[in-house]
Short mmCIF file of C-alpha atoms in Angstrom, two decimals:
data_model
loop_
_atom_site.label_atom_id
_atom_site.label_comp_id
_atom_site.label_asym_id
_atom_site.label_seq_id
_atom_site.Cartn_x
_atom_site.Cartn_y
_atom_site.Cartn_z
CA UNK A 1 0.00 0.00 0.00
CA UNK A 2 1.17 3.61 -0.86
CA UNK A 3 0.18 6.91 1.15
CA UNK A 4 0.61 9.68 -0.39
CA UNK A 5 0.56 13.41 1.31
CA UNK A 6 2.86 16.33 1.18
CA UNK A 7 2.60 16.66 4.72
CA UNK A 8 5.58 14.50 6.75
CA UNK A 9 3.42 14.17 9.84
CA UNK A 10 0.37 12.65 8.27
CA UNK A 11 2.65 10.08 6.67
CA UNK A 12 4.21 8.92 9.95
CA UNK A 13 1.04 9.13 11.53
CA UNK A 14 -0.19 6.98 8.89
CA UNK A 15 2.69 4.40 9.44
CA UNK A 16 2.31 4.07 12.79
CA UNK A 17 -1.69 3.45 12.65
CA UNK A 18 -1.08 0.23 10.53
CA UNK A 19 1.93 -0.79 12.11
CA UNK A 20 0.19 -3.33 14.17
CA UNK A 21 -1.91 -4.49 10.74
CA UNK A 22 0.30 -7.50 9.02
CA UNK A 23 -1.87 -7.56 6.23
CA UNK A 24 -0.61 -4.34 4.32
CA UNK A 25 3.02 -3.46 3.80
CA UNK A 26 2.65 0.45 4.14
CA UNK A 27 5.14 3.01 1.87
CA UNK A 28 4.76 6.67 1.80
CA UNK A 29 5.45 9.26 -0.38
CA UNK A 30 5.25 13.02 0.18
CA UNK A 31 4.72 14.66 -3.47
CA UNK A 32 2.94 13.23 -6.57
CA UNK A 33 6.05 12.66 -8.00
CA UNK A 34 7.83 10.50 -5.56
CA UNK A 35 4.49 8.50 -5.46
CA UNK A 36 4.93 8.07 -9.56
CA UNK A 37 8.79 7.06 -9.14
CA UNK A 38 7.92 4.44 -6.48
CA UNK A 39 4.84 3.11 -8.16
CA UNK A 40 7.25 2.67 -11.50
CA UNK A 41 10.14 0.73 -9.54
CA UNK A 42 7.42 -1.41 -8.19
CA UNK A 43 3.30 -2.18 -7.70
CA UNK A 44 0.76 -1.32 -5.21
CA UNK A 45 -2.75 -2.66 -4.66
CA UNK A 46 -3.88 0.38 -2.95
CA UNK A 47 -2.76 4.28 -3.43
CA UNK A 48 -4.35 6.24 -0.72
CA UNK A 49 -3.33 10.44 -1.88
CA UNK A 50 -4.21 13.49 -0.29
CA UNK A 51 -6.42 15.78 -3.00
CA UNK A 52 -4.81 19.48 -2.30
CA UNK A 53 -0.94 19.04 -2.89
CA UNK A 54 1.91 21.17 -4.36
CA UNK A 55 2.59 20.92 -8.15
CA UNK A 56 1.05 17.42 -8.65
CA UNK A 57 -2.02 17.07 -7.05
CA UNK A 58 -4.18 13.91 -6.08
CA UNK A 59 -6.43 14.74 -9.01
CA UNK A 60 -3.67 14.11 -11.50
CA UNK A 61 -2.06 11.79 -9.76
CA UNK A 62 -4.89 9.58 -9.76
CA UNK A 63 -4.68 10.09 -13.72
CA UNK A 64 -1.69 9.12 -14.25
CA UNK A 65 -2.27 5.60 -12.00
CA UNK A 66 -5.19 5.11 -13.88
CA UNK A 67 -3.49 5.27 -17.46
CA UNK A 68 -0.48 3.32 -16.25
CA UNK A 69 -2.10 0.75 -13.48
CA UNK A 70 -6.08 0.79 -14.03
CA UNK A 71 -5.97 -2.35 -11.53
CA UNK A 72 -4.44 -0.52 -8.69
CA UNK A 73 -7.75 0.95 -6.20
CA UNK A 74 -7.61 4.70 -5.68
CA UNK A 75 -8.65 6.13 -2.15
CA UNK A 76 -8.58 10.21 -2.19
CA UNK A 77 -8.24 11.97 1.02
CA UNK A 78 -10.01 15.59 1.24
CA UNK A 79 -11.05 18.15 3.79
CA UNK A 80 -15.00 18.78 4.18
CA UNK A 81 -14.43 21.87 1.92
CA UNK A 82 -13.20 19.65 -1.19
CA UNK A 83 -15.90 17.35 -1.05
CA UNK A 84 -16.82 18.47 -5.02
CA UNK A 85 -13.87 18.05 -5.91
CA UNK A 86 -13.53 14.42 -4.21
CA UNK A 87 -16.69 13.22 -6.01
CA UNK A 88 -15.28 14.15 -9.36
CA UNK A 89 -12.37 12.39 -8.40
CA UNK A 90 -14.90 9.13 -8.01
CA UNK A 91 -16.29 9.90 -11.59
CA UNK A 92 -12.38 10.06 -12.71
CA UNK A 93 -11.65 6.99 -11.63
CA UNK A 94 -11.03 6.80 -7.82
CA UNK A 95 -12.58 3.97 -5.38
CA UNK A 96 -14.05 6.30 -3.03
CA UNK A 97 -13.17 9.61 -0.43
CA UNK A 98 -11.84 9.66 2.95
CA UNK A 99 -12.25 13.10 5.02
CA UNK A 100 -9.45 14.74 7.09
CA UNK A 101 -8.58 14.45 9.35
CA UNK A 102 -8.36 10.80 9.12
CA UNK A 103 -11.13 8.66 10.91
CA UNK A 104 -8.83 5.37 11.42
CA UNK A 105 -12.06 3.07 12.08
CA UNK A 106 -13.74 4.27 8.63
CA UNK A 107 -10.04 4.11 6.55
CA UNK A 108 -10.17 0.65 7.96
CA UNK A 109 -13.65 0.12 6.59
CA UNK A 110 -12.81 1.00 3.55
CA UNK A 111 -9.65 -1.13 3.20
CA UNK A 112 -11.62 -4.15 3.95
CA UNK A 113 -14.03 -3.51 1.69
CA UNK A 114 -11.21 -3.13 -0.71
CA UNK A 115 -9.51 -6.68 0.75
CA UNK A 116 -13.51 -8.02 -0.01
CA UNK A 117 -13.66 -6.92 -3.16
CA UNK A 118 -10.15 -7.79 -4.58
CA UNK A 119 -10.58 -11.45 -2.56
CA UNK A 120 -14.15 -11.70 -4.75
CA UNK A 121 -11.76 -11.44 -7.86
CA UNK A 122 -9.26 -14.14 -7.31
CA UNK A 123 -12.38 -16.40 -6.02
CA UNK A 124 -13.49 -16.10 -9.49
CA UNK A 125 -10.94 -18.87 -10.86
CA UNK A 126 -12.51 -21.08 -8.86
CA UNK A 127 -15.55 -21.62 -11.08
CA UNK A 128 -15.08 -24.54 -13.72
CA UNK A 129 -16.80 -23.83 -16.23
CA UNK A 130 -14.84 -20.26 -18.29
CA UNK A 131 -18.20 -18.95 -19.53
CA UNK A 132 -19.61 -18.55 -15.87
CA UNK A 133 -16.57 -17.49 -14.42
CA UNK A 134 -16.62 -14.34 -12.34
CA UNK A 135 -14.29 -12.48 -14.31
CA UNK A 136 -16.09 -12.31 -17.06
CA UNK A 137 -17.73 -9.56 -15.22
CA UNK A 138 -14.93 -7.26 -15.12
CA UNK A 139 -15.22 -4.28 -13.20
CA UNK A 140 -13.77 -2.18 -10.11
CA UNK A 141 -16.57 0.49 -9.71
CA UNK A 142 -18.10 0.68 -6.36
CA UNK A 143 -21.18 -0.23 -8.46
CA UNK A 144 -20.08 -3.32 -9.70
CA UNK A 145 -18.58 -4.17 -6.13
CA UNK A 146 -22.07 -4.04 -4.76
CA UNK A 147 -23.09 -6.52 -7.74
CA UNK A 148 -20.60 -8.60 -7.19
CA UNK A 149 -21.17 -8.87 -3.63
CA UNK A 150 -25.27 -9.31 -4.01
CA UNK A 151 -24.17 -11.92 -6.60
CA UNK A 152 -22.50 -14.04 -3.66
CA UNK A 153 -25.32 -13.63 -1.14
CA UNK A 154 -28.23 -14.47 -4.02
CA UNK A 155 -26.34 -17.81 -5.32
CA UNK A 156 -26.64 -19.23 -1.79
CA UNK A 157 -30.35 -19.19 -2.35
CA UNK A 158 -33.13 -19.82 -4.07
CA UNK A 159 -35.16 -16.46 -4.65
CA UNK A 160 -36.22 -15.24 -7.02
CA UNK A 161 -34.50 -12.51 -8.85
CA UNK A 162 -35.16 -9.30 -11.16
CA UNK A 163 -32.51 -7.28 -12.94
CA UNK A 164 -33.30 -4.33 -14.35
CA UNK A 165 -30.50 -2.68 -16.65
CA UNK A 166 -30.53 -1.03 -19.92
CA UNK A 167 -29.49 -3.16 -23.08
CA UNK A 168 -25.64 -4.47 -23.27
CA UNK A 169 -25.33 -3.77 -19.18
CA UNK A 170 -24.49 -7.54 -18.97
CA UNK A 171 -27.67 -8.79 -17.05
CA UNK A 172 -27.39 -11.88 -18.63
CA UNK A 173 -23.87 -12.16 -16.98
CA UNK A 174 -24.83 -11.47 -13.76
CA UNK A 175 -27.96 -14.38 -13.97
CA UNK A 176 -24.84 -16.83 -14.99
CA UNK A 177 -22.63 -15.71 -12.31
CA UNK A 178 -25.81 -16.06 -9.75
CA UNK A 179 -26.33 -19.76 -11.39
CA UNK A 180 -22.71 -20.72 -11.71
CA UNK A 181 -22.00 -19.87 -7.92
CA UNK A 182 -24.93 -21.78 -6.18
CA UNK A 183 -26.33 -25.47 -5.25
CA UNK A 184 -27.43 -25.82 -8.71
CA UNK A 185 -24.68 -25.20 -10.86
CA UNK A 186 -24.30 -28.38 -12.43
CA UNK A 187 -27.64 -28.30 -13.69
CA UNK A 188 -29.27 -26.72 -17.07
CA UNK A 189 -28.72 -22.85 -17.37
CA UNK A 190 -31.45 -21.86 -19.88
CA UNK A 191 -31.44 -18.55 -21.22
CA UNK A 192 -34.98 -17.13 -23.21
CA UNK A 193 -34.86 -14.02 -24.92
CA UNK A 194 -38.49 -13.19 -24.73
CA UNK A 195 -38.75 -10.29 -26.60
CA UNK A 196 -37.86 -12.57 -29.74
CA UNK A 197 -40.96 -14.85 -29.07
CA UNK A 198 -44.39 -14.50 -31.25
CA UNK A 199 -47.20 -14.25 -28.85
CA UNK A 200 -48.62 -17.90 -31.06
CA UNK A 201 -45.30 -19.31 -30.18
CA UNK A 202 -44.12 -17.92 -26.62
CA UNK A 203 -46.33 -20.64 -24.50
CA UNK A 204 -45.13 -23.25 -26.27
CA UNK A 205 -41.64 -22.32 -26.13
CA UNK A 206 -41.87 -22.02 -22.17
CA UNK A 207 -44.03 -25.03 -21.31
CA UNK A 208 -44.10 -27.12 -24.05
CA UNK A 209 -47.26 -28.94 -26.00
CA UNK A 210 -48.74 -31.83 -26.62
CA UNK A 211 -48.91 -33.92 -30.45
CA UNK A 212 -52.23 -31.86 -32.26
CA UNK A 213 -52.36 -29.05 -29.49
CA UNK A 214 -52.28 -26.31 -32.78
CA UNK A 215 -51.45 -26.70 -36.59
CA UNK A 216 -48.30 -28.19 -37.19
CA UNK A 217 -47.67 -29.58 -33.69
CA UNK A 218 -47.23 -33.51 -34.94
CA UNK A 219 -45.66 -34.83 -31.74
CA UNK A 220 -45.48 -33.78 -28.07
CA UNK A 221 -42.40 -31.37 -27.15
CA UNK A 222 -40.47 -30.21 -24.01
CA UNK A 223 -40.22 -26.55 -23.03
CA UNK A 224 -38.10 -24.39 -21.56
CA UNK A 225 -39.09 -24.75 -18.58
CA UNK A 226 -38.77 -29.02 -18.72
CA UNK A 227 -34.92 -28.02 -19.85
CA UNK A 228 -33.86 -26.06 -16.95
CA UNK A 229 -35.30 -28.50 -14.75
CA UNK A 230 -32.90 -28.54 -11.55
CA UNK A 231 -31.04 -25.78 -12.90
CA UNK A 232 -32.01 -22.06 -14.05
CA UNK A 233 -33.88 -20.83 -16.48
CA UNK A 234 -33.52 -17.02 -17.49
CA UNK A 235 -36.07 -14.84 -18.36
CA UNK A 236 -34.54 -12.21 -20.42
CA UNK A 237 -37.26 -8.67 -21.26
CA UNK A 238 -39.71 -10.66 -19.39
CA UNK A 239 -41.84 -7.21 -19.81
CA UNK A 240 -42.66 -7.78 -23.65
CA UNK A 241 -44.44 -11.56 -22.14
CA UNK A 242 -48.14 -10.65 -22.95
CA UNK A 243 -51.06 -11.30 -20.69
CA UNK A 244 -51.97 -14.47 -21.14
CA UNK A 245 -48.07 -15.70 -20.51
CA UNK A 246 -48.09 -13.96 -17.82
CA UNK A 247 -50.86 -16.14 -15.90
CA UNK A 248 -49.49 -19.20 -16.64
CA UNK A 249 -46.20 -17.91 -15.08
CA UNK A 250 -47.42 -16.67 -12.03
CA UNK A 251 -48.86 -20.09 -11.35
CA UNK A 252 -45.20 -21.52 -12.12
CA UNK A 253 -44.19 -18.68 -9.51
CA UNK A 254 -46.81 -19.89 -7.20
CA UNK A 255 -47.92 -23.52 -7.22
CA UNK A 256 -44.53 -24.60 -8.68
CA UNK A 257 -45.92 -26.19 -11.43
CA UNK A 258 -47.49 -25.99 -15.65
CA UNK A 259 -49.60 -27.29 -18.06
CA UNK A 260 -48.19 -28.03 -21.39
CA UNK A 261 -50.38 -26.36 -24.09
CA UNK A 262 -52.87 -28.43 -25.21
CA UNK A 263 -52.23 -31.21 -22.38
CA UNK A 264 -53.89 -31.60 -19.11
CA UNK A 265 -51.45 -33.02 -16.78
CA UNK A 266 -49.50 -31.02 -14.31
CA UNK A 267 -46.29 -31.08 -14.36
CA UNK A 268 -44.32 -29.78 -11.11
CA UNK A 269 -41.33 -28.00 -11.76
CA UNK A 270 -37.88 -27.09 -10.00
CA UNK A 271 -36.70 -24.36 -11.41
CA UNK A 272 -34.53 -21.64 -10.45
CA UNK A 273 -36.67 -18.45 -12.04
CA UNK A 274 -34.42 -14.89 -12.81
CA UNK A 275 -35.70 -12.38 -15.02
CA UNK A 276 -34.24 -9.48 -16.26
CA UNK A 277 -36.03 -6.40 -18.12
CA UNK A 278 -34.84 -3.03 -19.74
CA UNK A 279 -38.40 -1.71 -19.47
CA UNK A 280 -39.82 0.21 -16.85
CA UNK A 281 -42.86 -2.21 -15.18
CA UNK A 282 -43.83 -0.10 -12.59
CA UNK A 283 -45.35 2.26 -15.83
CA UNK A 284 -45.75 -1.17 -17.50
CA UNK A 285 -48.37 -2.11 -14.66
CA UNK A 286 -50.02 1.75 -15.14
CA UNK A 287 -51.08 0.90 -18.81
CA UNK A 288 -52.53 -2.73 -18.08
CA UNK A 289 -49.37 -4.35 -20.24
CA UNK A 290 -47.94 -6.05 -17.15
CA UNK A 291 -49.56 -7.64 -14.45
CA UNK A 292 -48.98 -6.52 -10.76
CA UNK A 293 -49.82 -9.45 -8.59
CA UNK A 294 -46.57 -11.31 -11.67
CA UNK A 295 -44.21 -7.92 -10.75
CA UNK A 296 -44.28 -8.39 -7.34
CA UNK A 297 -43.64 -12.20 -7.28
CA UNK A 298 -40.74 -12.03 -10.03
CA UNK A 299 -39.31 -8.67 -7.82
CA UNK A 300 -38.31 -10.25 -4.26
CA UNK A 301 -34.82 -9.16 -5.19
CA UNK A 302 -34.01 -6.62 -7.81
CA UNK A 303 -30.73 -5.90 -8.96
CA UNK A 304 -29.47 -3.25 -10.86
CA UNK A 305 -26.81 -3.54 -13.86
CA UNK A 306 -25.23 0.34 -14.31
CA UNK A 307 -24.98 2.05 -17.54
CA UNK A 308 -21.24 2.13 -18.89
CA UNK A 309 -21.20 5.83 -18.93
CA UNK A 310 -21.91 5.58 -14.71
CA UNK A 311 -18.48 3.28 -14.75
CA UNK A 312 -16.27 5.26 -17.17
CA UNK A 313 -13.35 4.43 -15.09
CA UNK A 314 -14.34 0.74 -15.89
CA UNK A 315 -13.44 1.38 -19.73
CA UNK A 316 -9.57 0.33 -19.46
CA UNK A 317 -10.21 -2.38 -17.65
CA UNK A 318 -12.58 -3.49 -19.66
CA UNK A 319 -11.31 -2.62 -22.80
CA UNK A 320 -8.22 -4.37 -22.26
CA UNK A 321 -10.24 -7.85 -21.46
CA UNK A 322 -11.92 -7.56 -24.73
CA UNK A 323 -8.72 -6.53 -26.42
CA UNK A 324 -7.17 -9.80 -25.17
CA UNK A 325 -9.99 -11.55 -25.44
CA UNK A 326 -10.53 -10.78 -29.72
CA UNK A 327 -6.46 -11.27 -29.97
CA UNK A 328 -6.27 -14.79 -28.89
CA UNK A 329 -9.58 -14.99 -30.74
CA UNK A 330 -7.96 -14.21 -34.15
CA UNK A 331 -4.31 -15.08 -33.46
CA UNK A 332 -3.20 -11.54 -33.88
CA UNK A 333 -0.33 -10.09 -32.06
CA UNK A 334 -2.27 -6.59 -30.86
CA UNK A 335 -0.34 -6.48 -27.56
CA UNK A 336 -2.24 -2.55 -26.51
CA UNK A 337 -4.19 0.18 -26.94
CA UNK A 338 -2.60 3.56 -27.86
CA UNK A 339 -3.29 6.71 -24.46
CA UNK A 340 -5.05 8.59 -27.94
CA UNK A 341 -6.87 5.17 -28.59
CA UNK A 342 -8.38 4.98 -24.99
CA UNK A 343 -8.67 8.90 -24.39
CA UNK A 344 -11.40 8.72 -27.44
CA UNK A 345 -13.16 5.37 -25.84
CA UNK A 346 -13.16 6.52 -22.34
CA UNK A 347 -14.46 10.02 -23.48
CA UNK A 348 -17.85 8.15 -25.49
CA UNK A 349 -20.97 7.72 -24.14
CA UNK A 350 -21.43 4.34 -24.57
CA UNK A 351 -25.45 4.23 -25.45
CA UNK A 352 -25.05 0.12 -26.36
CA UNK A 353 -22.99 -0.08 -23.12
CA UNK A 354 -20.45 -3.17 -22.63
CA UNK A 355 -21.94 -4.88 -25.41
CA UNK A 356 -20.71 -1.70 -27.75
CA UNK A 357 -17.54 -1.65 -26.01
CA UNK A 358 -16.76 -5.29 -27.25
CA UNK A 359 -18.02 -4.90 -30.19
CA UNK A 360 -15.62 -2.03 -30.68
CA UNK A 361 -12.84 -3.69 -29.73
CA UNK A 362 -13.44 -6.69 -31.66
CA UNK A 363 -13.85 -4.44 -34.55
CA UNK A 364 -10.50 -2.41 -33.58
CA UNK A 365 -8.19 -5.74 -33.32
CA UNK A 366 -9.65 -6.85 -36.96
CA UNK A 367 -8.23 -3.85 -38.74
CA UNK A 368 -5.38 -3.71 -36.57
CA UNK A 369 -1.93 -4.39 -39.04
CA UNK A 370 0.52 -3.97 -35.83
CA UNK A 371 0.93 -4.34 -32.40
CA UNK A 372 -1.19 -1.62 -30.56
CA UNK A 373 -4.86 -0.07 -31.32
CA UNK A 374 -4.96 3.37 -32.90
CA UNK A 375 -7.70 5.90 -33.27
CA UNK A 376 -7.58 4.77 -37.08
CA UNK A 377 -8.45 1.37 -36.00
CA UNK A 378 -11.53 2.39 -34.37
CA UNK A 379 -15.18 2.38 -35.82
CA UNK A 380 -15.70 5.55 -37.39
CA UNK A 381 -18.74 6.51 -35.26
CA UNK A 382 -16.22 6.82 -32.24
CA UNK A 383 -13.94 8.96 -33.80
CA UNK A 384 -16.24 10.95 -35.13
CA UNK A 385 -18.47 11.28 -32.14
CA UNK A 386 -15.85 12.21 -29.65
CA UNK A 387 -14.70 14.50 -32.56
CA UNK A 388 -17.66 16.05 -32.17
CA UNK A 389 -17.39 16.54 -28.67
CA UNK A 390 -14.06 18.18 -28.45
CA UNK A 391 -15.02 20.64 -31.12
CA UNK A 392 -17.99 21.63 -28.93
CA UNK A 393 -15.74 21.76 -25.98
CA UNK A 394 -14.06 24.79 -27.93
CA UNK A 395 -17.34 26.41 -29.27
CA UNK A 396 -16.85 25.36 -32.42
CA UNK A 397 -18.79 23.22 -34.67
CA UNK A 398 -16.65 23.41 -37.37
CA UNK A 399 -15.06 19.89 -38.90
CA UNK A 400 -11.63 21.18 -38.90
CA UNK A 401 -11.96 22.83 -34.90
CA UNK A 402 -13.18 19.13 -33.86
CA UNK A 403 -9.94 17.94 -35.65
CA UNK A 404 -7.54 20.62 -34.10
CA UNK A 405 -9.18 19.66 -30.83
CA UNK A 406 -8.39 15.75 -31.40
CA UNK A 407 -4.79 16.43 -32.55
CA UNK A 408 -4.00 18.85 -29.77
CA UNK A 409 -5.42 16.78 -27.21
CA UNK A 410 -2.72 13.45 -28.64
CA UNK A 411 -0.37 15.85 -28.93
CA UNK A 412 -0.44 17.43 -25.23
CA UNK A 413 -0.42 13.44 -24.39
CA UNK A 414 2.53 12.34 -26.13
CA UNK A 415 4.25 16.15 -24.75
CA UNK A 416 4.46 17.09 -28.35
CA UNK A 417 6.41 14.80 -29.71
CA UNK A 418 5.64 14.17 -33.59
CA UNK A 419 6.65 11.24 -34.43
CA UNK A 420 4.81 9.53 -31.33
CA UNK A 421 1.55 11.79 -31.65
CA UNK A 422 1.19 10.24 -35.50
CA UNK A 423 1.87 6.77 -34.66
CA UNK A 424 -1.30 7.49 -32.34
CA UNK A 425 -3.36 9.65 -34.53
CA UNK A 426 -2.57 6.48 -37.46
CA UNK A 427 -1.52 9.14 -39.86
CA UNK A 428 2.57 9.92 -41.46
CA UNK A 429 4.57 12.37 -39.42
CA UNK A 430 4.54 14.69 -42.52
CA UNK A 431 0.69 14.84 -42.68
CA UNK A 432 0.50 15.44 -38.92
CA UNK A 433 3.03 17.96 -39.63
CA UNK A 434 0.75 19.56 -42.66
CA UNK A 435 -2.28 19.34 -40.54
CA UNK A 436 -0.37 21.50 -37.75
CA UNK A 437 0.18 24.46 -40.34
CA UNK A 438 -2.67 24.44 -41.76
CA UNK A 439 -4.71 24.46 -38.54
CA UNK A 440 -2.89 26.49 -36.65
CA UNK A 441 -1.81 24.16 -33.94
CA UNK A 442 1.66 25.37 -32.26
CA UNK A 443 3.64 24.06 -29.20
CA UNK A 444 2.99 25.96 -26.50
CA UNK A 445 6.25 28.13 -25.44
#
């Protein structure tokens, strides 16, 4: 662990706290810089920085970890009158605030829940089967920690669960991580996209029917529901289910058992029931297109999946799973993703969320001819998008002000070095050049 404050007593004080605590092996450093130098000879799970400090402060030193170690967790210490400028610290990247002076029973808190968090991680490997495994799920966002840890509680039971999340949040990850880590993870995990079912077809797909139950049904057939016997079976948009699926679920929900279309036996069932919706129900129930009595039995436990663009400081992480995930994938040697590469993904909105993100990525090591990601390599809606956003930035709407803004910006991040900003930008050193002149970009004296 590294503590970080330009104040010598603080740091001893800080030593001497966790002296008696074997589990962290406490270094200090007393600028931003020192903490940078330290951090390069060697690693640290957790960087604990004071905000307000000469030349580099805690804001951009909590930059700079990010870009270089986006594994390493981030604690920010303020006084009560930085508190605004603690929470955009959060949104930047950081695990959470401490106030000063320091509260040793709450900085304890905190590490555990740190120690909790990272120990949730490594139990990940631990699940057989790769496609369940926890990691999968990749995320250090005090969000995701509290999905993580409801995921641990939930697969020790049997409830029932609802996760609401917009499209591409990964609910069906979390249902597979709930399965995977409970009593029933050997069995059948059965996954039903509901919204892709024809109101004809949806009963039959979830219960089954019997040989002459409608036209073309020439022998009896299983449904979903028969499959994920034992195990799980996923309900995925169960809000676009019409009415009359809805009854026949509630008595699944309530008598624990189904007719098969058509058929008149009753068939019990043990079945695992999560559902997950991107629809708002409770306005659902208003307008008579969802039933109440259904929401309430399918809602004992709700979870919900966060938008990307509430986890921005997610994006390396998770752009660098995907990144190695598409390169063994194709058998291409991408080894990383250029700072101008990431500044333009961690600076987009994200509106198809994770499921954008790998897309993205998949799409970026395709067109990828060497070893790390450029801006060139990615889809031109990104570029063109954040473009658009840094040309706003300088009230401008202008094409060529949203490309000054883009090569400034790679520029400022490579310190103005040429030949380094066009190996980022994807473009010759000449046209970089060309583009400077013409656009009026100079190095700042």
């Amino acid at each position: 662990m590294l503590y970080v404050d330009d104040e010598p007593a603080y740091c001893r004080l800080f030593r001497r706290a966790l002296s008696d605590d074997t589990r962290f092996l406490v270094t200090t450093a007393e600028s931003g810089e020192e903490a940078l130098r330290l951090l390069h000879e060697t690693t640290a799970d957790i960087v604990i920085t004071d905000l307000l400090m000469p030349r580099m402060d805690g804001m951009e030193l909590l930059r700079r970890i990010r870009k270089s170690s986006p594994e390493t967790f981030v604690l920010i210490l303020t006084g009560v009158d930085s508190t605004s400028e603690a929470v955009k610290a959060i949104k930047a990247g950081a695990y959470d605030y401490i106030l000063k002076p320091l509260d040793m029973t709450m900085l304890r808190r905190q590490l555990d829940k740190i120690l909790q968090h990272k120990q949730l991680l490594r139990e990940s490997s631990l699940v057989p089967d790769k496609k369940f495994r926890f990691e999968n799920l990749v995320g250090r966002d005090a969000a995701m920690y509290e999905i993580f840890e409801k995921i641990g509680h939930l697969a020790q039971t049997d409830t029932t669960v609802l996760i609401h999340g917009e499209s591409g949040t990964g609910k069906e990850l979390i249902a597979e991580a709930i399965h995977a880590r409970g009593v029933r993870r050997d069995k059948p995990f059965i996954r039903v996209n509901c919204a892709a079912l024809t109101e004809t077809l949806i009963n039959s797909a979830l219960f089954g029917h019997e040989k002459g139950a409608f036209t073309g049904a020439t022998a009896r057939k299983s449904g979903f529901f028969e499959a994920a016997s034992g195990g799980t079976i996923f309900l995925d948009e169960i809000g676009d289910i019409p009415i009359q699926t809805q009854v026949a679920l509630l008595r699944v929900l309530e008598l624990g058992n189904f007719q098969r279309v058509g058929g008149t036996d009753t068939i019990q069932v043990d079945t695992r029931i999560i559902c997950a919706t991107n629809r708002d129900l409770s306005s659902a129930i208003k307008d008579k297109s969802f039933r109440e009595d259904l929401y309430y039995r399918i809602n004992v436990v709700s979870l919900t999946a966060p938008p990307l663009r509430a986890r921005k400081s997610d994006i390396p992480l998770l752009a660098n799973f995907f990144l190695d995930k598409y390169r063994r994938e194709t058998g291409k040697n991408v080894t990383g993703i250029s700072k101008a590469a990431l500044a333009l993904l961690c600076d987009h909105d994200w509106p198809g969320n994770v499921r954008e993100l790998a897309n993205t990525l998949e799409h970026a090591v395709v067109f990828c001819q060497g070893r790390q990601i450029l801006p060139a390599h990615l889809p031109e809606s990104i570029r063109i998008a954040d473009q658009g956003q840094f040309s706003l930035t300088l009230h401008d709407s202008s094409l060529a002000g949203a490309e000054a803004a883009l090569i400034r910006r790679v520029l400022e991040s490579k310190d103005w070095h040429l030949s380094h900003a066009a190996q980022a930008l994807g473009i010759a050193r000449g046209t970089l050049y060309s583009k400077m002149e013409k656009l009026g970009i100079r190095k700042p004296h």
